[in-house]
XYZ file of C-alpha atoms in Angstrom:
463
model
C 12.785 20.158 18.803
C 12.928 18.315 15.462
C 9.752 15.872 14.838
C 11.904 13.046 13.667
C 9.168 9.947 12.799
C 10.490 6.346 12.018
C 8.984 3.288 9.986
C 10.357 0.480 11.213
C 8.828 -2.836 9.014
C 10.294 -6.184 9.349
C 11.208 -7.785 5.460
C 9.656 -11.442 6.499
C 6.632 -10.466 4.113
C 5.277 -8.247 1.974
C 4.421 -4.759 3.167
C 0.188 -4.558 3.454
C -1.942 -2.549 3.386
C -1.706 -1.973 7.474
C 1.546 -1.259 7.719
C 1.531 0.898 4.824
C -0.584 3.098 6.174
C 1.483 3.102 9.647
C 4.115 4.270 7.532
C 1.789 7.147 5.950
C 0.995 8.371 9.455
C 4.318 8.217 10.636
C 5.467 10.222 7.071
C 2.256 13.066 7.324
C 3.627 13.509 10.951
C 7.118 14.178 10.428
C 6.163 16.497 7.085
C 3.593 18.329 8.750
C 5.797 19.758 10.874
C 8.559 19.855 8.652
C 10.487 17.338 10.325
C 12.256 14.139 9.512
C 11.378 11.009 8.483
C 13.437 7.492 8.846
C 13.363 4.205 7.340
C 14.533 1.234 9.208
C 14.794 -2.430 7.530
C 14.372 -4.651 11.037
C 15.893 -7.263 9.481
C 17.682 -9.328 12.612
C 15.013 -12.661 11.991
C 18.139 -13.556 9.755
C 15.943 -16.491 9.306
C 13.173 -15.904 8.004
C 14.087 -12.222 6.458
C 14.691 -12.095 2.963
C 16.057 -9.898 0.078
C 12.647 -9.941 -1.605
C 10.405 -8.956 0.933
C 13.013 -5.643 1.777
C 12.726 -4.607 -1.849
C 9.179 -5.113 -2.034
C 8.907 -2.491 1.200
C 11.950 0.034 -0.728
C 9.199 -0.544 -3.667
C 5.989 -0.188 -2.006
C 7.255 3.056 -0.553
C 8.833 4.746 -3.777
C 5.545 3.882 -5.369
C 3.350 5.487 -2.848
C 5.907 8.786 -2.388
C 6.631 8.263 1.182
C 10.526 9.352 0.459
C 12.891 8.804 3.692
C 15.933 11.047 4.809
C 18.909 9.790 4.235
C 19.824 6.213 3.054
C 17.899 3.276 4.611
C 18.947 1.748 8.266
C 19.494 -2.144 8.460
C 18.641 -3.118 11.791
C 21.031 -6.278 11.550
C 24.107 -4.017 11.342
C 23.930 -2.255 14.315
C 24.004 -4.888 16.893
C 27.633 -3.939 18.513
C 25.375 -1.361 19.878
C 22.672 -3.139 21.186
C 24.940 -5.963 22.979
C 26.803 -2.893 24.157
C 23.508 -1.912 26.153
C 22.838 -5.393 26.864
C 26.431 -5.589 28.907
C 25.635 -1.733 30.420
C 22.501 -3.434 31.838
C 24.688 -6.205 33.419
C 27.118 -4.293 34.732
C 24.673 -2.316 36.173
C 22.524 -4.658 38.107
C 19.573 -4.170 35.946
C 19.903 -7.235 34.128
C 21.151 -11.170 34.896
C 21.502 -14.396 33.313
C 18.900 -16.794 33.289
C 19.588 -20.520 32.737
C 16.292 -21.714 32.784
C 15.937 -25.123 30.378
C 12.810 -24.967 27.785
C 11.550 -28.368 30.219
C 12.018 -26.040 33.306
C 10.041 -22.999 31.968
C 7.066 -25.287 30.793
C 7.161 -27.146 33.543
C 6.835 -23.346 35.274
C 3.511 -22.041 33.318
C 1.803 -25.693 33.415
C 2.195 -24.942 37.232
C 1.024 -21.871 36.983
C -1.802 -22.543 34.756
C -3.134 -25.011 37.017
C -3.280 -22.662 39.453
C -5.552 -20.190 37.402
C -2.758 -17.789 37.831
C -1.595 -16.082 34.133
C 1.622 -17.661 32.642
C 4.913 -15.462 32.883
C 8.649 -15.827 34.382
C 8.328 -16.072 37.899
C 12.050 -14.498 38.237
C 13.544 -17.463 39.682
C 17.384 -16.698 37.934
C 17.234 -13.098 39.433
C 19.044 -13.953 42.589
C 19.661 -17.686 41.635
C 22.917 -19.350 42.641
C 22.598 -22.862 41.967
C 22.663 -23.063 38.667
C 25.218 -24.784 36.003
C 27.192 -21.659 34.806
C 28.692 -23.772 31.876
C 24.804 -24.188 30.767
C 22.937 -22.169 27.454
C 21.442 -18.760 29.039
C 19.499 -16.086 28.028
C 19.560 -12.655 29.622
C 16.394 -11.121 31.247
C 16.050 -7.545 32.235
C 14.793 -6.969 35.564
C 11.777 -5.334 35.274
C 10.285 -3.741 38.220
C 7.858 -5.305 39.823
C 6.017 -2.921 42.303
C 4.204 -0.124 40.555
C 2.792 0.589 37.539
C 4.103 1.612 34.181
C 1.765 4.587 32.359
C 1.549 4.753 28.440
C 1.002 8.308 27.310
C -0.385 7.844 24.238
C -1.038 9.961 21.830
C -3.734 8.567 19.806
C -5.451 5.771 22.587
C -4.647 8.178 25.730
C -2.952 7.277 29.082
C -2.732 3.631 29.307
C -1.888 1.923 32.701
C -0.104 -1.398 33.229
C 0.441 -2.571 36.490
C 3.979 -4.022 37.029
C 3.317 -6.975 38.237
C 2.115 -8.319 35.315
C 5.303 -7.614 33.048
C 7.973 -10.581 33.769
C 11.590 -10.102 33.051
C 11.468 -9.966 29.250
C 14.773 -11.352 27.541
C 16.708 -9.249 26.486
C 19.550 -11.254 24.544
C 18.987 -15.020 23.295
C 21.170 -18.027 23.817
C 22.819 -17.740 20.979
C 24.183 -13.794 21.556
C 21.596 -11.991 19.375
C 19.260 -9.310 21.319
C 15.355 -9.521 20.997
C 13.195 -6.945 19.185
C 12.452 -4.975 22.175
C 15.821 -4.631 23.525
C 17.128 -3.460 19.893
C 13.975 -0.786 18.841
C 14.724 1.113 22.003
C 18.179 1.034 21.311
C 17.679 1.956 17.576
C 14.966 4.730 18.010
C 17.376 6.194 21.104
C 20.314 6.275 18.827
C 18.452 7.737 15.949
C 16.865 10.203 17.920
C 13.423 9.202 16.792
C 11.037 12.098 18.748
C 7.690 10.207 18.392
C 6.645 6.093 17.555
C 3.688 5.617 15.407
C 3.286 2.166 14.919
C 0.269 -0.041 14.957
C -2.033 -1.046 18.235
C -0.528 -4.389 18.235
C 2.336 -3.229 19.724
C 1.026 -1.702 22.730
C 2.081 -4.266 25.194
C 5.112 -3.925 24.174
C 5.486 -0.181 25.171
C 5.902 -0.480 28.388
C 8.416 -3.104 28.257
C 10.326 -0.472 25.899
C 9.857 2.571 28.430
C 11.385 0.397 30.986
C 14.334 -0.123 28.978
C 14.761 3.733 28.444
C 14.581 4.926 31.592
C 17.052 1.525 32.846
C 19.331 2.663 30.006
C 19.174 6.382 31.164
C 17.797 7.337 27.747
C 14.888 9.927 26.920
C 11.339 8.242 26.203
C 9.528 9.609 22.946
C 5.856 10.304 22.386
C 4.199 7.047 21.361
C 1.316 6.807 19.164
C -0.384 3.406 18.896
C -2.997 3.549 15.687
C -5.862 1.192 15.625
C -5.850 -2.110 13.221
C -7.570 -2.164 10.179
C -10.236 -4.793 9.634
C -12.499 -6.800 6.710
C -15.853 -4.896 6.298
C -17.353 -8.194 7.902
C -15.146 -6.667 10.972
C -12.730 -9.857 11.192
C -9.065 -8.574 11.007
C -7.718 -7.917 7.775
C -6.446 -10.788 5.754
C -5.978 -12.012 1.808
C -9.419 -12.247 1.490
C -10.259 -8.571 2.387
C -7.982 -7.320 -0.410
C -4.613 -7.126 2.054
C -2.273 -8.175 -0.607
C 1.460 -6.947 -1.327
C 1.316 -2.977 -1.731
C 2.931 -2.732 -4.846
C -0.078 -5.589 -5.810
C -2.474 -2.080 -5.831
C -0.326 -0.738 -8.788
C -0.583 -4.008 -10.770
C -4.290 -3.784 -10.480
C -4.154 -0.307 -11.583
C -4.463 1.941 -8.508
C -3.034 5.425 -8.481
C -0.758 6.306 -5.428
C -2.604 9.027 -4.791
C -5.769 7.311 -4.528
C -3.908 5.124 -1.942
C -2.845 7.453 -0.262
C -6.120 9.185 0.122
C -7.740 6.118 0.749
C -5.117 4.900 3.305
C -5.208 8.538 5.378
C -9.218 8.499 5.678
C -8.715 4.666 7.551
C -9.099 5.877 10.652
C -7.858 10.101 10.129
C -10.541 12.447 9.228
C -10.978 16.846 9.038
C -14.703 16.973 8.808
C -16.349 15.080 6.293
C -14.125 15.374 3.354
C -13.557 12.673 1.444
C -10.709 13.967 -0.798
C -7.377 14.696 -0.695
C -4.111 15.424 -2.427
C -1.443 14.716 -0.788
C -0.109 18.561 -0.362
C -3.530 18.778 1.289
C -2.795 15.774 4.184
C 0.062 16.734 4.426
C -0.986 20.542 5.491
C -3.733 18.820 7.444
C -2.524 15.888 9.562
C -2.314 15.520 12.804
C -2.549 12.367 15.141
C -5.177 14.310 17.320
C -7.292 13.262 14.491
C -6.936 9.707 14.488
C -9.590 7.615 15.789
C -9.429 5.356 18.924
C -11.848 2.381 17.029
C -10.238 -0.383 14.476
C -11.129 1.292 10.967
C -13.298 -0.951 8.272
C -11.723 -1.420 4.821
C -14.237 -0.493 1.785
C -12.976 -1.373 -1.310
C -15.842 0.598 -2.788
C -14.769 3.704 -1.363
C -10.735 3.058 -2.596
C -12.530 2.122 -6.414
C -14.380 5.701 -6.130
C -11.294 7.308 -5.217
C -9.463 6.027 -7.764
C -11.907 6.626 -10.592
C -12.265 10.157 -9.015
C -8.019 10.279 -9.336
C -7.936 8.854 -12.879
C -10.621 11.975 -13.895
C -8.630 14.440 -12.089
C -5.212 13.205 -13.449
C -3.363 15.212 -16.632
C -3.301 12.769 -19.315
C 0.469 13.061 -19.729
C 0.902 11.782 -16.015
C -1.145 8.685 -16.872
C 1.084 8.278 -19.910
C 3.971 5.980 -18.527
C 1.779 3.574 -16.078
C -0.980 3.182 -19.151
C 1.967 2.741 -21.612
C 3.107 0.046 -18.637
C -0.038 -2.112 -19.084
C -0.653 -1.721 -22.295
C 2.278 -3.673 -22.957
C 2.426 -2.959 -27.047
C 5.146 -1.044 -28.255
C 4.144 3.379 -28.785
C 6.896 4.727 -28.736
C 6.311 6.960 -32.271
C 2.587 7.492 -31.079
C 2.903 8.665 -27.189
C 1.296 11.769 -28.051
C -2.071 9.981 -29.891
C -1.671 7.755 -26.549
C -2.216 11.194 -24.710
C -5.273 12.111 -26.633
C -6.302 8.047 -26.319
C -6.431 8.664 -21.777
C -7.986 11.965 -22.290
C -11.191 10.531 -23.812
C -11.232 7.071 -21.408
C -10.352 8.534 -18.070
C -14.017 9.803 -17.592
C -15.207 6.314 -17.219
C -12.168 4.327 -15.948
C -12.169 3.101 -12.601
C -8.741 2.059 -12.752
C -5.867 2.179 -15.250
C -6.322 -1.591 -16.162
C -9.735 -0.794 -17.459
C -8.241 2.310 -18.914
C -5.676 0.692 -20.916
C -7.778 -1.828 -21.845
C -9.858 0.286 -23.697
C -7.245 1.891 -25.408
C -5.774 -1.316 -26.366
C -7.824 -1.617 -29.759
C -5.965 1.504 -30.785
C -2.561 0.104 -30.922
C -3.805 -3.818 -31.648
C -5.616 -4.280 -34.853
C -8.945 -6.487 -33.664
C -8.739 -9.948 -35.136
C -12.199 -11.210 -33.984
C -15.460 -9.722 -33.587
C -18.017 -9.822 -30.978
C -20.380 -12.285 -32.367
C -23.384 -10.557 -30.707
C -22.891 -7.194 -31.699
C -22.464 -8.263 -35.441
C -26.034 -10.014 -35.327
C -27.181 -6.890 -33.842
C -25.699 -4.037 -35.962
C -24.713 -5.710 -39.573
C -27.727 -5.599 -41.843
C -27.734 -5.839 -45.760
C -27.992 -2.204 -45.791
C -24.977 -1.876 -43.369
C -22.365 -3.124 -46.554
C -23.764 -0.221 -48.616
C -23.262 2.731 -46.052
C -19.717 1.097 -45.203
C -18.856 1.556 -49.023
C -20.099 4.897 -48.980
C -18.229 6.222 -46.405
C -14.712 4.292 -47.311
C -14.951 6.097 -51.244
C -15.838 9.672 -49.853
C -13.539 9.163 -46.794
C -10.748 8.711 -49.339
C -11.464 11.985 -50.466
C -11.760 13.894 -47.716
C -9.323 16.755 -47.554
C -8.847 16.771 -43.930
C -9.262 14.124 -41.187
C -10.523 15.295 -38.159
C -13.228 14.304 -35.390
C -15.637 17.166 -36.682
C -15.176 15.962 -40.231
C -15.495 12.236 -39.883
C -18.707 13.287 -37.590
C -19.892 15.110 -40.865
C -18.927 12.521 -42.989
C -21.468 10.040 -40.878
C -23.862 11.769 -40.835
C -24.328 12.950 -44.735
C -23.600 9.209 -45.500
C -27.019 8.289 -43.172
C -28.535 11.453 -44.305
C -28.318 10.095 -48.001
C -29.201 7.035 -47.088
C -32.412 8.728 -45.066
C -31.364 6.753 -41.959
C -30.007 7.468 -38.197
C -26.260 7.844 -37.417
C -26.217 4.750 -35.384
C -26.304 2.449 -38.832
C -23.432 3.352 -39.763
C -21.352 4.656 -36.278
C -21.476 1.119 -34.810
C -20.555 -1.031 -37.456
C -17.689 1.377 -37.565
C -16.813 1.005 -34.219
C -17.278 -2.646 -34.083
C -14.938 -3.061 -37.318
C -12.304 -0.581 -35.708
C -12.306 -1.971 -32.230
C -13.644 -5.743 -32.297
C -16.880 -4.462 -29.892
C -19.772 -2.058 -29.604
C -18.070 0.352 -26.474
C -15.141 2.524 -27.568
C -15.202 6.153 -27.284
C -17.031 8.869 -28.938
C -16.810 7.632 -32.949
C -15.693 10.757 -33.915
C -12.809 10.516 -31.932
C -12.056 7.213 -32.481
C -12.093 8.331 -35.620
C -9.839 11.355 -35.582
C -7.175 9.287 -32.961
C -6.954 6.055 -35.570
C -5.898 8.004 -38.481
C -7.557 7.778 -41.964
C -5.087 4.934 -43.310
C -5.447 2.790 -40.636
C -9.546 3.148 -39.915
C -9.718 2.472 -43.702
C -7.261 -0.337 -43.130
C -9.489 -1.305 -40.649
C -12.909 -1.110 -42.403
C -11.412 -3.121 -45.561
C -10.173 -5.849 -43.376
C -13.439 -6.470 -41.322
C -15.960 -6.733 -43.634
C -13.814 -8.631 -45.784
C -13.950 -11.148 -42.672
C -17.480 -10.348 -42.009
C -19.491 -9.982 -45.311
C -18.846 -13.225 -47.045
């Protein structure tokens, strides 16, 4: 048998941080056993679906490397097939009309509520022959209502629910369109979808769906419900624990890898490792693994994992995302951009921060931090700058090594420490006292423009 996984989102909003990782699981699971993997747009809420929130999903994914087989399914399009299984379900008995009014069916769980007994369809239209047959109607399933109904699942175990308490769910609305649980076991039938992961929240739902199957004739697949994701005050997850728009992760400078890592270890774990690539989850997962608790999001532990990322990244394959947010034009100086990453990535926690700090390289400053002049510019400061601008001109190469030399026989002469001189250069070059290593600075700037540089700044400064 082919594993053949599906994610199945709905585009009336953004694609979170929950669902992304639903659609991780349901990816690892299909790879890691070489199998397939399916994306289907549930887009039949014609309502309140929308254009932007599909492309944001297409987006989120691409970004993350979750790639699909084959083209994406839209839900919307297929439903010839699910009214044909609707009508099957008539013909066959298994299903009727119901012609219940919205006054009738309140009017029914007030009752019922009153009674201390739990609101559902009491089934009155199943053998019902009094009412107006030119009236609206929905159609209901009949559901079976001696017995029990067993989820086998493969992440919360064997999960019973008595029959009785599941009331003929519609099937189709008023208005001709089938429901969402009518359609998905359609859709995952057709598509030949082997095993469900999908979030916990759908668990009452399952056995609704594995009614359907076995009324329609059709084979039941393995079902794996995965535990929600909460705040780290243990609330469920919201705006206000960080569960924004995926693709928000990239503008605020998150790797997909780190993501991904992250996303895996919320609620999947081999051991206590922390870190993994993605060839390495990928070898590794397995739903046996997944917990049966809610996991906690940290957004300490996705910052580490990032920073870790960012270290552990080539410099070239930060290149286009740091180009991205830099925003300035480098084309003609991609490669000094390369050498820029190389000697930030150490200490950047994210590429925002990282291209931040390489931002002085490719923006003249055109201000100064007001504290760190007080602090480093002395009379004597004006003196060593002119010394090292006149033998900097002459220097017959210009590298990190030999502007480090340069500093220090300028101090040396001047019988003081390096720091005299190296941080009113850096201030001058990048507007504050953080940059990296001076030397490099140095070397990456290029003579004419850290003389450029100098020249400008203390003609601002020294007046």
């Amino acid at each position: 048998m082919t594993v053949r996984t599906r994610f199945a989102p709905s585009p009336t909003g953004m694609l979170h941080i929950g669902g992304a990782r639903t659609a991780l699981f349901s990816w690892l699971y299909a790879r890691h056993f070489g199998g397939e993997f399916v994306l289907r747009i549930e887009d039949t809420d014609k309502e309140r679906s929308s254009d932007e929130a599909t492309q944001v999903i297409l987006d989120g994914m691409s970004w993350l490397g979750l790639d699909w087989d084959g083209e994406p399914v839209y839900q919307g399009a297929r439903q010839d097939l699910h009214i044909a299984a609707v009508n099957k379900l008539l013909d066959e008995g298994k299903a009727y009309k119901c012609y219940c009014s919205r006054e009738e069916l309140d009017h029914m769980r007030e009752k019922q509520k009153l009674a201390g007994q739990k609101p559902m369809y009491d089934g009155r239209c199943r053998e019902r022959d009094d009412a107006d047959t030119d009236a609206p109607f929905v159609i209901r399933f009949k559901s079976p209502h001696e017995g029990e109904t067993w989820v086998r699942d493969m992440v919360l175990g064997d999960v019973c629910f008595p029959n009785a308490e599941l009331d003929d769910l519609i099937i189709m609305r008023s208005d001709g369109t089938p429901t969402y649980n009518l359609a998905v076991v359609v859709d995952d039938a057709d598509m030949a979808i082997t095993h469900v992961v999908r979030g916990s929240d759908h668990l009452n739902n399952t056995p609704r769906q594995i009614q359907l199957y076995e009324a329609l004739g059709l084979s039941v697949p393995k079902f794996a419900h995965i535990p929600l994701i909460h705040g780290a005050d243990g609330a469920k997850m919201s705006k206000r624990h960080g569960s924004v728009a995926i693709t928000e992760y990239r503008e605020q400078g998150y790797l997909p890898v780190a993501v991904v890592n992250y996303l895996a270890r919320l609620g999947w774990s081999h051991g206590d490792d922390e870190v993994f690539s993605v060839a390495q989850l990928t070898e590794l997962f397995d739903l046996s693994a997944v917990g049966k608790s809610a996991s906690r999001f940290d957004q300490a532990k996705l910052d580490w994992l990032n920073a870790h990322w960012i270290k552990e990244s080539k410099p070239e394959d930060l290149l286009s995302e740091v180009s991205r947010l830099l925003a300035v034009d480098i084309q003609d100086n991609q490669a000094a951009l390369t050498g820029v990453i190389a000697c930030l990535q150490e200490r950047s926690k994210n590429l925002i921060e990282l291209a931040g700090g390489a931002r002085f390289f490719y923006v003249a400053p055109t201000e100064y931090q007001e504290k760190a002049v007080k602090k480093n510019f002395k009379e004597v400061t004006w003196a060593l700058l002119e010394a090292f601008i006149a033998q900097a001109k002459t220097l017959p190469e210009w590298t990190a090594e030999s502007a480090h030399g340069l500093i220090e026989s300028v101090c040396e002469e001047a019988e003081m420490n390096m720091g005299k001189l190296a941080q009113p250069i850096r201030i001058l070059l990048s507007g504050g006292p953080v940059s990296p290593p001076i030397d490099v600075t140095l070397e990456l700037l290029g003579k004419e423009e850290v003389l450029q540089r100098l020249k400008t700044g203390m003609e601002c400064l020294h007046t």
